[in-house]
Every structure is written in C-alpha cells, then in structure tokens.
XYZ file of C-alpha atoms in Angstrom:
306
model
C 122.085 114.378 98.412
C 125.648 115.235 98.782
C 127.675 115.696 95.214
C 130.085 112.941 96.567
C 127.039 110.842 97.349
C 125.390 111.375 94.229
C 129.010 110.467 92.315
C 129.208 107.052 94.645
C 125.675 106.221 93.465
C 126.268 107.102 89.923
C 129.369 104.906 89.877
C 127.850 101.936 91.604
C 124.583 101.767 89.593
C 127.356 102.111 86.854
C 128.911 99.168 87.811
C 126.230 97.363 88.291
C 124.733 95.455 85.347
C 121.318 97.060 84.155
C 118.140 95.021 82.739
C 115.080 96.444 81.233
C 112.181 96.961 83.776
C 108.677 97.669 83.623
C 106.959 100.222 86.156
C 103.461 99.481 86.504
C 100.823 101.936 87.575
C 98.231 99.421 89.799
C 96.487 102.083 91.418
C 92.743 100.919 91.793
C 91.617 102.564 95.208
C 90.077 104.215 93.184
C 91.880 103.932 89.320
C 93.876 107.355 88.582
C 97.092 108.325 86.103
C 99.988 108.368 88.249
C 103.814 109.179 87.086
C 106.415 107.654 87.288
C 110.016 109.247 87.292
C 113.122 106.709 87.258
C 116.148 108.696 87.917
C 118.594 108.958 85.698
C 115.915 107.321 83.067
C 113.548 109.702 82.606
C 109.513 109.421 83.288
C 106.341 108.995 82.003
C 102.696 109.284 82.623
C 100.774 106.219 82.983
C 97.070 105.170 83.275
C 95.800 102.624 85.592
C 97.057 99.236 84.311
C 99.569 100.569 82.122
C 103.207 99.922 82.424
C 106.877 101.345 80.895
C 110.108 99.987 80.417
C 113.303 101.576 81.572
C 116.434 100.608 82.296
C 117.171 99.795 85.772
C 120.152 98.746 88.097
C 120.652 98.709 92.102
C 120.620 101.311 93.859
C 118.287 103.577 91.069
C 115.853 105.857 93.133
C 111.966 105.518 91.520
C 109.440 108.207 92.136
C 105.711 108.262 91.448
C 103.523 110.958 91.729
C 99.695 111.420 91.691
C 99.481 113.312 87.905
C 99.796 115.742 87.404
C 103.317 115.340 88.880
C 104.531 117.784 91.991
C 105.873 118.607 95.246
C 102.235 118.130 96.178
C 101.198 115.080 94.767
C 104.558 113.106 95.699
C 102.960 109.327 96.268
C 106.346 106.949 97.235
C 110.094 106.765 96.459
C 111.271 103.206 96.502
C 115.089 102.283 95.430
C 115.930 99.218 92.667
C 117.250 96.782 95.804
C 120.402 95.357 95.220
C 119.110 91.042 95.679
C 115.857 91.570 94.309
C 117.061 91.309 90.874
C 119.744 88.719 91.298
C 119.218 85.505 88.956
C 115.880 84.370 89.478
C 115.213 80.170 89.314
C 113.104 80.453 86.696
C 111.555 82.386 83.479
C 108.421 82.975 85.359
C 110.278 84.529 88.717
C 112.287 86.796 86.156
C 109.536 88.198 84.606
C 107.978 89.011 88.010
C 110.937 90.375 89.849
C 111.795 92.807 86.569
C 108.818 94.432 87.447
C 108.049 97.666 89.984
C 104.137 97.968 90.422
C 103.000 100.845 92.251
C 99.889 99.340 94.485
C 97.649 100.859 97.011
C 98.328 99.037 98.982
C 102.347 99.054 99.571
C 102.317 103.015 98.701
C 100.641 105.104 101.730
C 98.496 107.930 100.847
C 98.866 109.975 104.031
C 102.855 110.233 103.127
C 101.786 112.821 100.790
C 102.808 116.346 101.752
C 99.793 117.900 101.567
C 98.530 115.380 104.564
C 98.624 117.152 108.081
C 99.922 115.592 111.256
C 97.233 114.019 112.926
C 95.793 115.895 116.109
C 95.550 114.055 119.331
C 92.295 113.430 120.727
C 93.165 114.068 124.510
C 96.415 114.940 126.009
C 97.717 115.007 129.765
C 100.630 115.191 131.837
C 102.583 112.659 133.194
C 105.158 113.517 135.714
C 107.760 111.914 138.013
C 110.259 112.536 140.579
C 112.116 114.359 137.842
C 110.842 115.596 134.937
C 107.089 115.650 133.118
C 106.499 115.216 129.459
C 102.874 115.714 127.784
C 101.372 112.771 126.476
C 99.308 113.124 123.152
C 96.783 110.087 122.586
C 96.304 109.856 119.035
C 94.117 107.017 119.278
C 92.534 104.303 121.304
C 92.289 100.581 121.270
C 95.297 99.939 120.364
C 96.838 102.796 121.790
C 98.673 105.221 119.740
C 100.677 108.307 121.565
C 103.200 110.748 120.934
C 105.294 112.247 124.255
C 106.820 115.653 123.657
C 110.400 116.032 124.882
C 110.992 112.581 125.856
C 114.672 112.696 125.347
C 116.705 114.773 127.290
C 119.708 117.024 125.942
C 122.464 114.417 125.046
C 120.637 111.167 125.600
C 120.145 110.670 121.584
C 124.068 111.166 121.364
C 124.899 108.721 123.841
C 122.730 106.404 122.058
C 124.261 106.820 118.924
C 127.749 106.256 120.449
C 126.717 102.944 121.815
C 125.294 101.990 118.602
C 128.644 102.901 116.762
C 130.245 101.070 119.452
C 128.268 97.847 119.213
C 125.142 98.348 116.414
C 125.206 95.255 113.316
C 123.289 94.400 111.320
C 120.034 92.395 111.846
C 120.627 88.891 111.885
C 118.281 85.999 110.831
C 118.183 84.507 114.244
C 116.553 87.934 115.892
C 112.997 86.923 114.693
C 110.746 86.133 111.865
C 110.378 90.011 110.617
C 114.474 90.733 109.909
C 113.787 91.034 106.164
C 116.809 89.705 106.027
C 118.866 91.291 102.490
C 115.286 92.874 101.070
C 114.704 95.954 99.900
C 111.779 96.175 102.521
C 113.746 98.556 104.494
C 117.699 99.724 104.860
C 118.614 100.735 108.102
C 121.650 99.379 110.873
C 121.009 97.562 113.915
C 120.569 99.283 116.937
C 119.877 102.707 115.866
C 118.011 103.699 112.668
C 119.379 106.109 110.436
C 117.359 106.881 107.534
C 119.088 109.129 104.343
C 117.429 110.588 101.004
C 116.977 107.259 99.592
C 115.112 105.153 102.481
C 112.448 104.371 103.587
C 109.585 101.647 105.305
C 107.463 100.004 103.647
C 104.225 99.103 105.314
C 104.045 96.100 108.198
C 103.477 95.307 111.910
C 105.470 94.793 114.682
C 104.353 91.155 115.319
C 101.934 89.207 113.052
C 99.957 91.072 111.055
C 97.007 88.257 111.942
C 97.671 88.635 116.091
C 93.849 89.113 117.287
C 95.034 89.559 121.341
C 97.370 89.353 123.817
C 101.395 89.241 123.281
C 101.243 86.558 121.573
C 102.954 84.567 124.470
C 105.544 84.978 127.477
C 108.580 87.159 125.831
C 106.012 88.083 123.027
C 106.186 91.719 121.791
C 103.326 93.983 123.443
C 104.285 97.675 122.088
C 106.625 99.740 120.162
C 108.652 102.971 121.407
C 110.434 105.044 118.284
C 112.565 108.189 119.580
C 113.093 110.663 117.012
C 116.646 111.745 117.272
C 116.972 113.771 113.918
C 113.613 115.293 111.636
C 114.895 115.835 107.810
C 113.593 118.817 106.370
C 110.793 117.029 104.188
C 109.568 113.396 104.156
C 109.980 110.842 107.089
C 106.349 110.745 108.628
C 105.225 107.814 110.147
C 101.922 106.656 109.443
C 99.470 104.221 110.405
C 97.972 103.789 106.958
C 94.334 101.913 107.689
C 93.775 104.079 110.804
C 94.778 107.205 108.532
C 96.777 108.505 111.203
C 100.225 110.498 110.344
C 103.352 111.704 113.024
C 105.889 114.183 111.561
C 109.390 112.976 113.415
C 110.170 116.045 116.159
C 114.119 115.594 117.343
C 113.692 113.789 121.123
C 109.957 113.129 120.855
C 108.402 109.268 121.093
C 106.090 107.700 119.439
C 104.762 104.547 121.283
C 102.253 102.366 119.987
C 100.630 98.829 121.467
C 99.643 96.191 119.628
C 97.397 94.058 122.651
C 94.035 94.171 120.433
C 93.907 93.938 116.794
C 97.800 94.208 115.685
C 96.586 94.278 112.352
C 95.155 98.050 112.883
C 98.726 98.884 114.115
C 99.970 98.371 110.235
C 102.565 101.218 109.718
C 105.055 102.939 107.855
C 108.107 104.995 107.453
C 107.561 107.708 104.376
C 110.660 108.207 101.953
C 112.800 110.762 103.282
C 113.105 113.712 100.773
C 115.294 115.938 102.072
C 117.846 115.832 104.539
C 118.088 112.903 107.308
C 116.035 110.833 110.062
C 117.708 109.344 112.485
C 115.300 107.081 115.020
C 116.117 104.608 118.087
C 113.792 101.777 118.039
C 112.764 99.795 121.479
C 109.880 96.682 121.548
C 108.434 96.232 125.121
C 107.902 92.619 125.330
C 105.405 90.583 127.782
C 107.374 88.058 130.691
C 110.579 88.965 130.504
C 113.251 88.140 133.262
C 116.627 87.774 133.969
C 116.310 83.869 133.028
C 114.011 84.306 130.314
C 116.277 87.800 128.478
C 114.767 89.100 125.402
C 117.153 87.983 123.118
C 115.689 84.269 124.190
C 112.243 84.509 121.889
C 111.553 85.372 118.697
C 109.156 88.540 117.643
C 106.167 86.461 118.894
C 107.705 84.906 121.895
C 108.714 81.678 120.395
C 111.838 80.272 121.748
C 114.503 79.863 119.239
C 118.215 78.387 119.776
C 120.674 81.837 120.658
C-alpha cells in the first residue's frame, strides 16, 4: 500500500466510529490455533472456539494465519465492511454482526502460499484463421481451463478504457448475485480491479443448488475471467471443493462451465497481498438473441422488468 493510501485509510477508519468486536477462531476441518492480526489493533493467538475483542471500524484490514503465524501459513484477509456494522434492528442482530468468525468454510485453504498452481491434466492447441492459443484442461465435468495468451497486446487497455468510459457499479436489477453494498466482494462494474485490501469470498456463478442445464433460455452456462494485471503475491483463484488453484498470468483466461453440478464450480478470489489484480469478467449465457439481449434475464434466466 501506497503511504497516501495508507494515510486515506487511517483517516477514514478515524472518522469512522469504532465498536468493540470479537474475532472468533471456528476452524473445525479439523480444530487447530489460528491467529488473528487486526491492523492497527494488534493480534492474538486463539484456539478453536475461542474468540478476542478488539476495536474495529470500516475499512480495518483482518488477517489470520494458521499458528504459528507467517508468510507461509497466511489463511484469509477480510476488511471490517463499511454496512455490515450499521445499526442492527435488534440486540440479537448486534451481537451477531459485531462478530468476525474465521470458518472453513468461507476461508479457502488452497489460497495459502505454500499451495502450487494446479497442473492441467491434458492440454492442446486450438487455432484459427489468425492466431492459436494452448488450452490447459484443469478438469472435467464441469469443465475447468486455462488458455495461455488469450489477450493480445493492447486488448486489456482498450478494455479498461471502455470501462472508464462507461463501467458503474452493479445494480440490484442485474440479477440475484449483485451483493448489492456487502462486504462479499469490492470491485466496479465492468472491469474488476482488485487492490491490497480485496478480495472474493467463496460462491457460484448461478445457484449454488443448479443440478443441469442453464437453468433456462438467457440462463448463465459458463464463466470467462481475463487476467489483465498479476500482483506480486496473493490473487489466485480457486475452486475450493475441487482443490483446484490458478495463479492470475497478465492476458491469460480462465473459463469455467457450470452445465453439470454448479455446485462443484464453487470459487474464489484470494486476498491480494501485494501489488494489484486487475480482471475482465464475461458470463456466456444459453438463448440469447437480438430480441431476447442479455441484459433481459436475470443470472438464472428469469425475466425481470429492465
């Protein structure tokens, strides 16, 4: 982080009012002492089950590390969000959203440095009029691949510039999944730049519960993400129940279906560490057509009103 950065953060976490939180360690897969380090706040070393209070505010980056803490054993980095703490309706909703519990299940273990890049199974060639690009197939059924050189020399940076250009932010009427003002992920519209403090916590493309199919005419059917910028350490993606782990390569694609068992496509952005990822984001969809546009269906190919 930049030293202006780092004084913009201080001041607005200043600003903002803090509250005593506890930081649970609910690692049970299988039970182990994890740390925790709240920044600014100090850390501290807790067994499964236990918890600690610090102070907290928006915008406070939190840390937790497999003990005993390092580079190494780096688990997650998730950032106090700046509605999650806003006046809850009741004592009972307080007491629950004052709390940061680090779970299995949320926190990906192959994010961890130590965890290779996963090795493709098979790879070919595809080729067209104009270029090639080799295709690794990192699994099967659904289909997970990465293509090698899939952008060409400028292609990210026109991108970008039409993102400046026109790029918002996500609205509530572009599907089910927006996350609308959550602290489930922070990115901008169109094109998806990730900083020191950001990352993606785990979820699907569609419904989680999608067995088959696209899930309907204009229904989402696969994922493309073009790497346009690799920070120096972090940033992975990883498809946590199939154990499988991509480090981000500037103008390679990862493209993954979801047509069988969505739930297996489950992924994740890891915290970027150091430096900056910067990733353009397409979903193929199933019927589309000039009279029937993407922007007419939701993320499961249920009409909505435009």
């Amino acid at each position: 982080m930049t030293g202006l950065r780092a004084a913009l953060v201080a001041a607005w976490c200043r600003c903002a009012a803090p509250y005593e939180a506890l930081f649970v360690n609910g690692a049970t897969r299988p039970p182990r002492t994890m740390v925790v380090s709240v920044e600014g706040r100090g850390n501290a070393t807790l067994a499964a089950g236990e918890g600690a209070a610090f102070d907290a505010a928006p915008g406070v980056a939190v840390d937790w590390f497999e003990h005993p803490a390092s580079a190494a054993s780096f688990a997650d980095r998730v950032v106090v969000a700046s509605r999650r703490y806003v006046e809850p309706f009741d004592r009972d909703d307080r007491a629950a959203a004052r709390q940061f519990v680090f779970l299995d299940a949320l926190h990906v273990a192959p994010c961890r440095d130590g965890v290779p890049a996963t090795a493709p199974i098979e790879s070919a060639t595809y080729a067209d009029a104009n270029r090639s690009f080799r295709v690794d197939v990192l699994a099967r059924r659904p289909l997970v691949a990465a293509v090698a050189g899939f952008a060409a020399p400028g292609e990210c940076d026109a991108l970008r510039a039409a993102a400046d250009a026109e790029g918002r932010e996500r609205a509530p009427r572009d599907g089910g999944l927006s996350h609308e003002g959550s602290s489930f992920r922070r990115r901008r519209g169109v094109f998806l730049p990730y900083g020191e403090r950001d990352a993606y916590e785990p979820h699907c493309d569609v419904s989680c519960d999608r067995a088959d199919g696209a899930g309907g005419s204009g229904g989402r059917a696969a994922t493309v993400l073009l790497y346009c910028a690799a920070p120096a350490l972090g940033g992975a993606t990883v498809f946590p129940g199939r154990g499988l782990k991509v480090d981000p390569v500037p103008g390679s694609a990862l493209f993954f279906a979801y047509d069988a068992d969505a739930a297996s496509t489950l992924h994740a952005g890891c915290a970027v560490r150091t430096g900056a990822k910067v990733v353009a984001s397409a979903f193929l969809r199933s019927g589309v057509s000039a009279e029937r546009p993407w922007g007419a269906v939701d993320v499961d190919g249920v009409a909505h009103v435009m």
